[in-house]
Amino acid sequence: MSASGGTKAIVAALGANLSIAVAKFVAFLFSGSSSMLAESVHSLADSGNQGLLLLGGKKAQREATPQHPFGYGRERYIYAFLVSIVLFSVGGMFAVYEGYEKVKHPHSLDNWYWPVGVLVFAIIAEGYSFRTAIKESNQTRGTLSWAQFIRRAKAPELPVVLLEDFGALIGLALALAGVGLAVATDNGVWDGIGTLCIGTLLILIAIVLAAETKSLLLGEAAGTEEVDKIKAAIVDHDTVTSVIHMRTLHLGPEELLVAAKIAVQHDDTAAEVARAINAAEARIREAVPIARVIYLEPDIYSEAEAAAGADPKATPGGPSPVPQH
């Protein structure tokens, strides 16, 4: 996995979540707090999620095969989508169920200092993990806001870890509030309410993750900056005079497919066009190194055809031709 995949952030989150899961479960055994049980399952699910991200990064490094000629880069998207499912089902739905049961059948907390101590420890550990994810993200985020970074990132690992850690910190605060109110009022209903809030939070984060990774799985184009660089690299104003139309597609976070129809001079020989295409491909790879697969189709530019616009029936994603009878 490349550096942009945030391996350091994933490993930091995995270590933090494993230690936190054990501590929370011990606190649940001593106190009977449903918030602590929900949080221990949450941390255990997060640990599994980090394992899935690491596995996806490993599988994505496999070489292309005749059956999968464009490689396995999208494995990272698939495993990130699985993370959202695990977070929704194991984390969110379990917490909602536990919270409902605790509100319905409340009981006082025993040894309240156990969950409070563990929650403070967990906040410190999650804070370290979140700080690591922020530092890793800042290396590639540039001037984007955090919301823009999560929506536009082509490598899914850092947005997943960021959202998980952010959700974990809010969940810990909710658990601490629930336990504190349950102890202060001697009413276990507050512990159940805190657990319900944790479950709702996890479900919302899982939905955001699922939506973002679904978009990546469907196939996203290169960013505007990369598209402009590619178009500028194609045209040499000699043999290649313009780009008639172009499509880009991420085969993986660091693998980009470029397909374009380019305008060449009408009196150029086949050899001259071939040399121009090879030179354009070299310029593209120099300008945008992740452009691994490039297909350039030469054509003669026509002002009349350009004015008429592209035929939607010949455009990927356009309407299907009406069958002729």
Short mmCIF file of C-alpha atoms in Angstrom, two decimals:
data_model
loop_
_atom_site.label_atom_id
_atom_site.label_comp_id
_atom_site.label_asym_id
_atom_site.label_seq_id
_atom_site.Cartn_x
_atom_site.Cartn_y
_atom_site.Cartn_z
CA MET A 1 0.00 0.00 0.00
CA SER A 2 1.32 3.39 -0.88
CA ALA A 3 2.00 6.11 1.60
CA SER A 4 -1.14 7.83 0.48
CA GLY A 5 -3.05 4.84 1.73
CA GLY A 6 -2.23 5.87 5.30
CA THR A 7 -0.71 2.58 6.49
CA LYS A 8 0.79 4.29 9.55
CA ALA A 9 -2.61 5.69 10.52
CA ILE A 10 -4.25 2.26 10.09
CA VAL A 11 -1.65 0.51 12.25
CA ALA A 12 -1.94 3.20 14.94
CA ALA A 13 -5.72 2.87 14.94
CA LEU A 14 -5.50 -0.93 15.09
CA GLY A 15 -3.20 -0.89 18.12
CA ALA A 16 -5.32 1.69 19.93
CA ASN A 17 -8.62 -0.09 19.26
CA LEU A 18 -7.39 -3.53 20.35
CA SER A 19 -6.13 -2.21 23.70
CA ILE A 20 -9.27 -0.11 24.18
CA ALA A 21 -11.60 -3.04 23.36
CA VAL A 22 -10.00 -5.19 26.06
CA ALA A 23 -10.12 -2.38 28.64
CA LYS A 24 -13.77 -1.55 27.88
CA PHE A 25 -14.86 -5.17 28.14
CA VAL A 26 -13.16 -5.52 31.53
CA ALA A 27 -14.93 -2.37 32.68
CA PHE A 28 -18.26 -3.82 31.48
CA LEU A 29 -17.67 -7.02 33.48
CA PHE A 30 -17.04 -5.02 36.67
CA SER A 31 -19.80 -2.40 36.19
CA GLY A 32 -22.52 -3.94 34.03
CA SER A 33 -22.68 -0.74 31.97
CA SER A 34 -24.39 -1.22 28.58
CA SER A 35 -22.49 1.81 27.29
CA MET A 36 -19.24 0.00 28.04
CA LEU A 37 -20.45 -3.18 26.32
CA ALA A 38 -21.51 -1.20 23.25
CA GLU A 39 -18.19 0.66 23.24
CA SER A 40 -16.17 -2.56 23.62
CA VAL A 41 -18.00 -4.08 20.62
CA HIS A 42 -17.49 -0.79 18.76
CA SER A 43 -13.72 -0.92 19.37
CA LEU A 44 -13.60 -4.60 18.44
CA ALA A 45 -15.45 -3.85 15.18
CA ASP A 46 -13.05 -0.98 14.47
CA SER A 47 -10.10 -3.34 14.99
CA GLY A 48 -11.60 -5.74 12.47
CA ASN A 49 -12.13 -2.84 10.10
CA GLN A 50 -8.48 -1.84 10.25
CA GLY A 51 -7.58 -5.46 9.55
CA LEU A 52 -9.85 -5.36 6.48
CA LEU A 53 -8.18 -2.17 5.22
CA LEU A 54 -4.71 -3.73 5.57
CA LEU A 55 -5.89 -6.90 3.81
CA GLY A 56 -7.43 -4.87 0.99
CA GLY A 57 -4.17 -2.94 0.53
CA LYS A 58 -2.21 -6.21 0.35
CA LYS A 59 -4.56 -7.82 -2.18
CA ALA A 60 -4.57 -4.68 -4.35
CA GLN A 61 -0.83 -5.12 -4.99
CA ARG A 62 -1.32 -8.30 -7.03
CA GLU A 63 -0.20 -8.23 -10.64
CA ALA A 64 -2.73 -8.04 -13.45
CA THR A 65 -3.92 -11.32 -14.97
CA PRO A 66 -5.64 -12.21 -18.27
CA GLN A 67 -8.90 -12.47 -16.33
CA HIS A 68 -8.31 -9.11 -14.61
CA PRO A 69 -6.22 -7.19 -17.16
CA PHE A 70 -6.50 -3.86 -15.30
CA GLY A 71 -5.20 -5.31 -12.04
CA TYR A 72 -6.70 -5.45 -8.56
CA GLY A 73 -6.51 -1.82 -7.45
CA ARG A 74 -10.23 -1.73 -6.65
CA GLU A 75 -9.75 -4.34 -3.92
CA ARG A 76 -9.10 -1.37 -1.63
CA TYR A 77 -12.53 0.05 -2.44
CA ILE A 78 -14.24 -3.30 -1.86
CA TYR A 79 -12.69 -3.77 1.58
CA ALA A 80 -13.47 -0.17 2.54
CA PHE A 81 -17.11 -0.83 1.62
CA LEU A 82 -17.05 -3.95 3.83
CA VAL A 83 -15.86 -1.70 6.67
CA SER A 84 -19.03 0.39 6.37
CA ILE A 85 -21.15 -2.77 6.55
CA VAL A 86 -19.32 -4.04 9.64
CA LEU A 87 -19.58 -0.63 11.31
CA PHE A 88 -23.33 -0.50 10.60
CA SER A 89 -24.21 -4.04 11.64
CA VAL A 90 -21.73 -5.04 14.36
CA GLY A 91 -21.19 -1.56 15.80
CA GLY A 92 -24.30 0.51 15.21
CA MET A 93 -27.15 -2.01 15.31
CA PHE A 94 -25.69 -3.86 18.31
CA ALA A 95 -25.39 -0.61 20.26
CA VAL A 96 -28.97 0.39 19.42
CA TYR A 97 -30.22 -3.02 20.58
CA GLU A 98 -28.23 -2.82 23.83
CA GLY A 99 -29.42 0.72 24.48
CA TYR A 100 -33.05 -0.26 23.94
CA GLU A 101 -32.72 -3.19 26.34
CA LYS A 102 -31.06 -0.99 29.00
CA VAL A 103 -33.74 1.71 28.73
CA LYS A 104 -36.42 -0.95 28.95
CA HIS A 105 -34.78 -2.79 31.87
CA PRO A 106 -32.52 -0.27 33.67
CA HIS A 107 -30.30 -1.15 36.60
CA SER A 108 -27.76 0.73 38.68
CA LEU A 109 -24.08 0.62 37.80
CA ASP A 110 -21.63 -1.27 39.98
CA ASN A 111 -18.05 -0.05 40.50
CA TRP A 112 -18.67 3.08 38.42
CA TYR A 113 -15.01 4.08 38.63
CA TRP A 114 -14.06 1.23 36.26
CA PRO A 115 -15.96 2.56 33.23
CA VAL A 116 -14.96 6.16 34.00
CA GLY A 117 -11.27 5.25 34.23
CA VAL A 118 -11.37 3.15 31.08
CA LEU A 119 -13.21 5.87 29.14
CA VAL A 120 -10.58 8.44 30.09
CA PHE A 121 -7.85 6.02 28.95
CA ALA A 122 -9.76 5.33 25.72
CA ILE A 123 -10.13 9.04 24.96
CA ILE A 124 -6.35 9.47 25.29
CA ALA A 125 -5.62 6.44 23.07
CA GLU A 126 -8.19 7.41 20.43
CA GLY A 127 -6.90 10.96 20.50
CA TYR A 128 -3.42 9.69 19.63
CA SER A 129 -4.83 7.58 16.79
CA PHE A 130 -6.89 10.52 15.49
CA ARG A 131 -3.84 12.80 15.65
CA THR A 132 -1.83 10.29 13.58
CA ALA A 133 -4.62 10.09 10.97
CA ILE A 134 -4.76 13.90 10.77
CA LYS A 135 -0.99 14.15 10.25
CA GLU A 136 -1.09 11.49 7.51
CA SER A 137 -4.05 13.18 5.81
CA ASN A 138 -2.42 16.62 5.86
CA GLN A 139 0.36 15.26 3.63
CA THR A 140 -2.14 14.84 0.77
CA ARG A 141 -5.07 17.07 1.74
CA GLY A 142 -3.55 20.31 0.48
CA THR A 143 -6.00 23.23 0.64
CA LEU A 144 -9.11 21.06 0.76
CA SER A 145 -11.42 21.28 3.74
CA TRP A 146 -11.90 18.09 5.75
CA ALA A 147 -15.33 17.50 4.21
CA GLN A 148 -13.90 17.99 0.71
CA PHE A 149 -10.98 15.69 1.48
CA ILE A 150 -13.28 12.88 2.61
CA ARG A 151 -15.51 13.30 -0.44
CA ARG A 152 -12.72 13.60 -3.02
CA ALA A 153 -10.04 11.24 -1.70
CA LYS A 154 -9.41 8.36 -4.10
CA ALA A 155 -7.56 6.31 -1.46
CA PRO A 156 -10.30 5.17 0.94
CA GLU A 157 -8.18 4.24 3.96
CA LEU A 158 -7.53 7.68 5.45
CA PRO A 159 -11.15 8.89 5.20
CA VAL A 160 -12.26 5.63 6.83
CA VAL A 161 -9.80 5.96 9.72
CA LEU A 162 -10.59 9.65 10.16
CA LEU A 163 -14.33 9.03 10.37
CA GLU A 164 -13.88 6.01 12.65
CA ASP A 165 -11.63 7.88 15.06
CA PHE A 166 -13.82 10.99 15.02
CA GLY A 167 -16.87 8.84 15.69
CA ALA A 168 -15.02 6.95 18.41
CA LEU A 169 -14.12 10.15 20.26
CA ILE A 170 -17.71 11.41 20.13
CA GLY A 171 -18.95 7.97 21.18
CA LEU A 172 -16.60 7.96 24.16
CA ALA A 173 -17.89 11.38 25.20
CA LEU A 174 -21.47 10.09 24.92
CA ALA A 175 -20.59 6.99 26.95
CA LEU A 176 -18.91 9.12 29.61
CA ALA A 177 -21.97 11.38 29.77
CA GLY A 178 -24.31 8.38 30.01
CA VAL A 179 -22.29 6.71 32.77
CA GLY A 180 -21.87 10.00 34.65
CA LEU A 181 -25.59 10.78 34.59
CA ALA A 182 -26.44 7.20 35.57
CA VAL A 183 -24.13 7.46 38.60
CA ALA A 184 -25.26 10.98 39.55
CA THR A 185 -28.99 10.15 39.38
CA ASP A 186 -28.71 6.47 40.33
CA ASN A 187 -30.83 5.79 37.25
CA GLY A 188 -29.52 3.27 34.70
CA VAL A 189 -31.81 4.69 32.01
CA TRP A 190 -29.17 7.34 31.27
CA ASP A 191 -26.65 4.60 30.52
CA GLY A 192 -29.11 3.15 28.01
CA ILE A 193 -29.74 6.54 26.43
CA GLY A 194 -25.99 7.03 26.02
CA THR A 195 -25.78 3.63 24.34
CA LEU A 196 -28.62 4.52 21.94
CA CYS A 197 -26.81 7.74 21.00
CA ILE A 198 -23.61 5.77 20.32
CA GLY A 199 -25.50 3.35 18.08
CA THR A 200 -27.17 6.16 16.13
CA LEU A 201 -23.81 7.89 15.64
CA LEU A 202 -22.18 4.70 14.32
CA ILE A 203 -25.03 4.07 11.89
CA LEU A 204 -24.75 7.63 10.51
CA ILE A 205 -20.98 7.30 10.02
CA ALA A 206 -21.47 3.90 8.36
CA ILE A 207 -23.98 5.43 5.91
CA VAL A 208 -21.52 8.21 4.99
CA LEU A 209 -18.73 5.66 4.46
CA ALA A 210 -20.98 3.42 2.37
CA ALA A 211 -22.02 6.33 0.13
CA GLU A 212 -18.44 7.47 -0.46
CA THR A 213 -17.00 3.99 -1.12
CA LYS A 214 -19.96 3.11 -3.36
CA SER A 215 -19.03 6.08 -5.56
CA LEU A 216 -15.43 4.81 -5.75
CA LEU A 217 -16.61 1.29 -6.59
CA LEU A 218 -18.80 2.59 -9.41
CA GLY A 219 -15.76 4.37 -10.84
CA GLU A 220 -14.76 7.99 -10.38
CA ALA A 221 -13.01 10.24 -12.87
CA ALA A 222 -9.73 11.98 -12.17
CA GLY A 223 -9.87 15.28 -10.32
CA THR A 224 -10.15 18.57 -12.20
CA GLU A 225 -6.46 19.35 -11.70
CA GLU A 226 -5.36 15.99 -13.12
CA VAL A 227 -7.75 16.30 -16.08
CA ASP A 228 -6.34 19.74 -16.97
CA LYS A 229 -2.78 18.41 -16.76
CA ILE A 230 -3.60 15.46 -19.01
CA LYS A 231 -5.27 17.66 -21.65
CA ALA A 232 -2.33 20.05 -21.63
CA ALA A 233 0.12 17.16 -21.97
CA ILE A 234 -1.70 15.60 -24.94
CA VAL A 235 -1.63 18.66 -27.20
CA ASP A 236 1.70 19.55 -28.81
CA HIS A 237 0.18 22.11 -31.27
CA ASP A 238 2.05 20.36 -34.08
CA THR A 239 0.69 16.92 -34.86
CA VAL A 240 -1.86 16.81 -32.03
CA THR A 241 -3.86 20.02 -32.26
CA SER A 242 -6.62 19.46 -29.67
CA VAL A 243 -8.53 16.98 -27.54
CA ILE A 244 -11.91 16.21 -29.10
CA HIS A 245 -13.19 14.40 -26.01
CA MET A 246 -11.70 12.47 -23.12
CA ARG A 247 -12.72 10.05 -20.37
CA THR A 248 -10.76 9.16 -17.23
CA LEU A 249 -11.44 6.42 -14.70
CA HIS A 250 -9.72 5.41 -11.46
CA LEU A 251 -8.85 1.70 -11.62
CA GLY A 252 -7.54 2.12 -8.09
CA PRO A 253 -6.30 4.93 -5.87
CA GLU A 254 -2.98 5.13 -7.75
CA GLU A 255 -4.06 3.79 -11.14
CA LEU A 256 -5.79 5.93 -13.73
CA LEU A 257 -7.20 4.96 -17.11
CA VAL A 258 -7.18 7.68 -19.79
CA ALA A 259 -9.10 7.34 -23.05
CA ALA A 260 -9.24 10.24 -25.49
CA LYS A 261 -10.04 11.06 -29.08
CA ILE A 262 -7.43 13.52 -30.31
CA ALA A 263 -7.34 15.78 -33.36
CA VAL A 264 -4.40 15.34 -35.76
CA GLN A 265 -3.46 17.08 -38.99
CA HIS A 266 -5.32 15.64 -41.98
CA ASP A 267 -2.21 15.31 -44.11
CA ASP A 268 -0.01 13.58 -41.48
CA THR A 269 1.24 10.11 -42.32
CA ALA A 270 0.41 7.07 -40.19
CA ALA A 271 3.99 7.00 -38.94
CA GLU A 272 3.84 10.64 -37.89
CA VAL A 273 0.54 10.06 -36.05
CA ALA A 274 1.95 7.00 -34.30
CA ARG A 275 5.01 8.94 -33.14
CA ALA A 276 2.78 11.79 -31.92
CA ILE A 277 0.61 9.37 -29.93
CA ASN A 278 3.65 7.75 -28.31
CA ALA A 279 5.05 11.17 -27.42
CA ALA A 280 1.68 12.26 -25.99
CA GLU A 281 1.49 9.14 -23.83
CA ALA A 282 4.98 9.86 -22.46
CA ARG A 283 3.99 13.46 -21.66
CA ILE A 284 0.82 12.29 -19.90
CA ARG A 285 2.75 9.85 -17.69
CA GLU A 286 5.26 12.56 -16.84
CA ALA A 287 2.53 15.07 -15.95
CA VAL A 288 0.29 12.57 -14.08
CA PRO A 289 2.34 9.53 -13.01
CA ILE A 290 -0.73 7.54 -11.88
CA ALA A 291 -1.98 7.47 -15.52
CA ARG A 292 -1.04 3.82 -16.09
CA VAL A 293 -3.43 2.81 -18.91
CA ILE A 294 -3.73 5.22 -21.85
CA TYR A 295 -5.71 4.85 -25.08
CA LEU A 296 -5.51 7.66 -27.64
CA GLU A 297 -7.59 7.53 -30.83
CA PRO A 298 -6.58 9.88 -33.65
CA ASP A 299 -9.29 11.69 -35.63
CA ILE A 300 -9.74 14.74 -37.85
CA TYR A 301 -11.32 17.69 -36.07
CA SER A 302 -14.59 18.88 -37.58
CA GLU A 303 -16.11 22.21 -36.55
CA ALA A 304 -19.54 21.07 -37.75
CA GLU A 305 -19.45 17.91 -35.65
CA ALA A 306 -18.11 19.82 -32.65
CA ALA A 307 -20.95 22.36 -32.96
CA ALA A 308 -23.51 19.55 -33.12
CA GLY A 309 -22.20 18.12 -29.85
CA ALA A 310 -21.37 14.57 -28.85
CA ASP A 311 -23.79 11.80 -29.76
CA PRO A 312 -25.31 10.69 -26.41
CA LYS A 313 -25.89 7.21 -27.84
CA ALA A 314 -22.15 6.83 -28.36
CA THR A 315 -21.30 8.18 -24.92
CA PRO A 316 -20.77 5.78 -22.01
CA GLY A 317 -23.73 6.12 -19.69
CA GLY A 318 -25.90 7.70 -22.39
CA PRO A 319 -29.30 6.40 -23.50
CA SER A 320 -29.44 3.12 -25.37
CA PRO A 321 -30.16 3.33 -29.12
CA VAL A 322 -33.81 2.79 -30.04
CA PRO A 323 -34.08 -0.64 -31.69
CA GLN A 324 -35.00 -0.52 -35.37
CA HIS A 325 -37.87 -2.70 -36.59
#
